[in-house]
CSV table of C-alpha atoms in Angstrom, one decimal:
chain,number,residue,atom,x,y,z
A,23,MET,CA,300.0,-42.1,137.4
A,24,ASN,CA,299.0,-39.8,140.1
A,25,GLU,CA,302.2,-40.6,141.8
A,26,LEU,CA,304.2,-39.8,139.2
A,27,GLN,CA,303.2,-36.2,139.3
A,28,MET,CA,303.3,-35.9,143.2
A,29,LYS,CA,306.8,-37.3,142.8
A,30,TYR,CA,308.0,-35.3,139.4
A,31,ILE,CA,306.2,-32.5,139.5
A,32,SER,CA,305.5,-29.8,141.2
A,33,ASN,CA,302.4,-28.5,143.4
A,34,LYS,CA,303.9,-24.7,142.4
A,35,LYS,CA,302.7,-22.7,140.1
A,36,PRO,CA,305.3,-22.1,136.3
A,37,GLY,CA,305.9,-18.2,135.8
A,38,PRO,CA,305.6,-16.7,133.1
A,39,GLU,CA,308.6,-17.1,131.6
A,40,ASP,CA,308.7,-20.8,133.0
A,41,ASN,CA,308.0,-23.9,131.0
A,42,PRO,CA,305.5,-25.9,131.8
A,43,TYR,CA,305.9,-28.4,134.3
A,44,VAL,CA,306.4,-32.1,132.9
A,45,ILE,CA,307.8,-35.7,133.0
A,46,SER,CA,310.8,-36.6,130.7
A,47,ARG,CA,310.8,-37.7,127.5
A,48,GLU,CA,313.9,-40.6,129.4
A,49,HIS,CA,311.1,-41.6,132.3
A,50,TRP,CA,308.6,-42.6,129.7
A,51,LYS,CA,311.4,-44.9,127.6
A,52,GLU,CA,312.1,-47.1,130.9
A,53,LEU,CA,308.4,-47.9,130.6
A,54,PRO,CA,307.7,-50.9,128.6
A,55,ASP,CA,305.6,-51.3,124.9
A,56,PHE,CA,302.4,-51.5,125.6
A,57,HIS,CA,300.8,-54.8,124.2
A,58,TYR,CA,297.4,-55.4,124.4
A,59,GLN,CA,295.5,-59.0,124.7
A,60,PHE,CA,292.4,-59.8,123.1
A,61,SER,CA,290.6,-61.6,125.9
A,62,SER,CA,288.6,-64.9,124.5
A,63,PHE,CA,285.3,-64.4,123.9
A,64,THR,CA,284.1,-67.4,126.2
A,65,ALA,CA,286.0,-66.1,129.0
A,66,ILE,CA,284.5,-62.6,128.2
A,67,VAL,CA,281.1,-64.1,128.9
A,68,ARG,CA,282.5,-66.1,132.3
A,69,GLN,CA,283.6,-62.3,133.5
A,70,GLN,CA,280.3,-61.1,132.8
A,71,SER,CA,278.0,-63.7,133.9
A,72,ILE,CA,275.9,-61.5,136.7
A,73,ALA,CA,275.8,-58.6,133.7
A,74,TRP,CA,273.9,-61.3,132.0
A,75,ILE,CA,272.0,-62.8,134.4
A,76,SER,CA,270.5,-59.1,135.4
A,77,LEU,CA,270.3,-58.5,131.8
A,78,LEU,CA,268.2,-61.4,131.8
A,79,CYS,CA,266.0,-60.6,134.4
A,80,TRP,CA,265.9,-57.1,133.1
A,81,LEU,CA,264.7,-58.7,130.1
A,82,PHE,CA,262.3,-61.0,131.7
A,83,PHE,CA,260.6,-58.7,134.0
A,84,LEU,CA,260.1,-55.7,130.6
A,85,VAL,CA,258.4,-58.5,129.1
A,86,MET,CA,256.2,-59.7,131.6
A,87,VAL,CA,254.8,-55.9,132.5
A,88,ILE,CA,254.3,-55.3,128.4
A,89,ALA,CA,252.2,-58.6,128.7
A,90,PHE,CA,250.0,-57.2,131.7
A,91,LEU,CA,249.6,-53.8,130.7
A,92,SER,CA,248.8,-55.3,127.3
A,93,ASN,CA,246.0,-56.8,128.8
A,94,LYS,CA,245.1,-54.2,131.7
A,95,LEU,CA,244.8,-51.2,129.1
A,96,LYS,CA,242.6,-51.1,126.0
A,97,ALA,CA,242.7,-49.0,123.2
A,98,LYS,CA,239.3,-46.8,122.3
């Protein structure tokens, strides 16, 4: 969209009587309709493997810290 703005919209500020600069409807009609395709659950899990590993490492770290602190700190 930045390229569209550079190509079709001027950087000059429109006057008080001028219409704002916009990209015409005809341009948008030329583009194909967008159709979202959902990814399968297994594909998402495979793509986000680093995030899952990171999440599991943080969970393990937090459990270890809680276990360590529960042994060291005692309520009086």
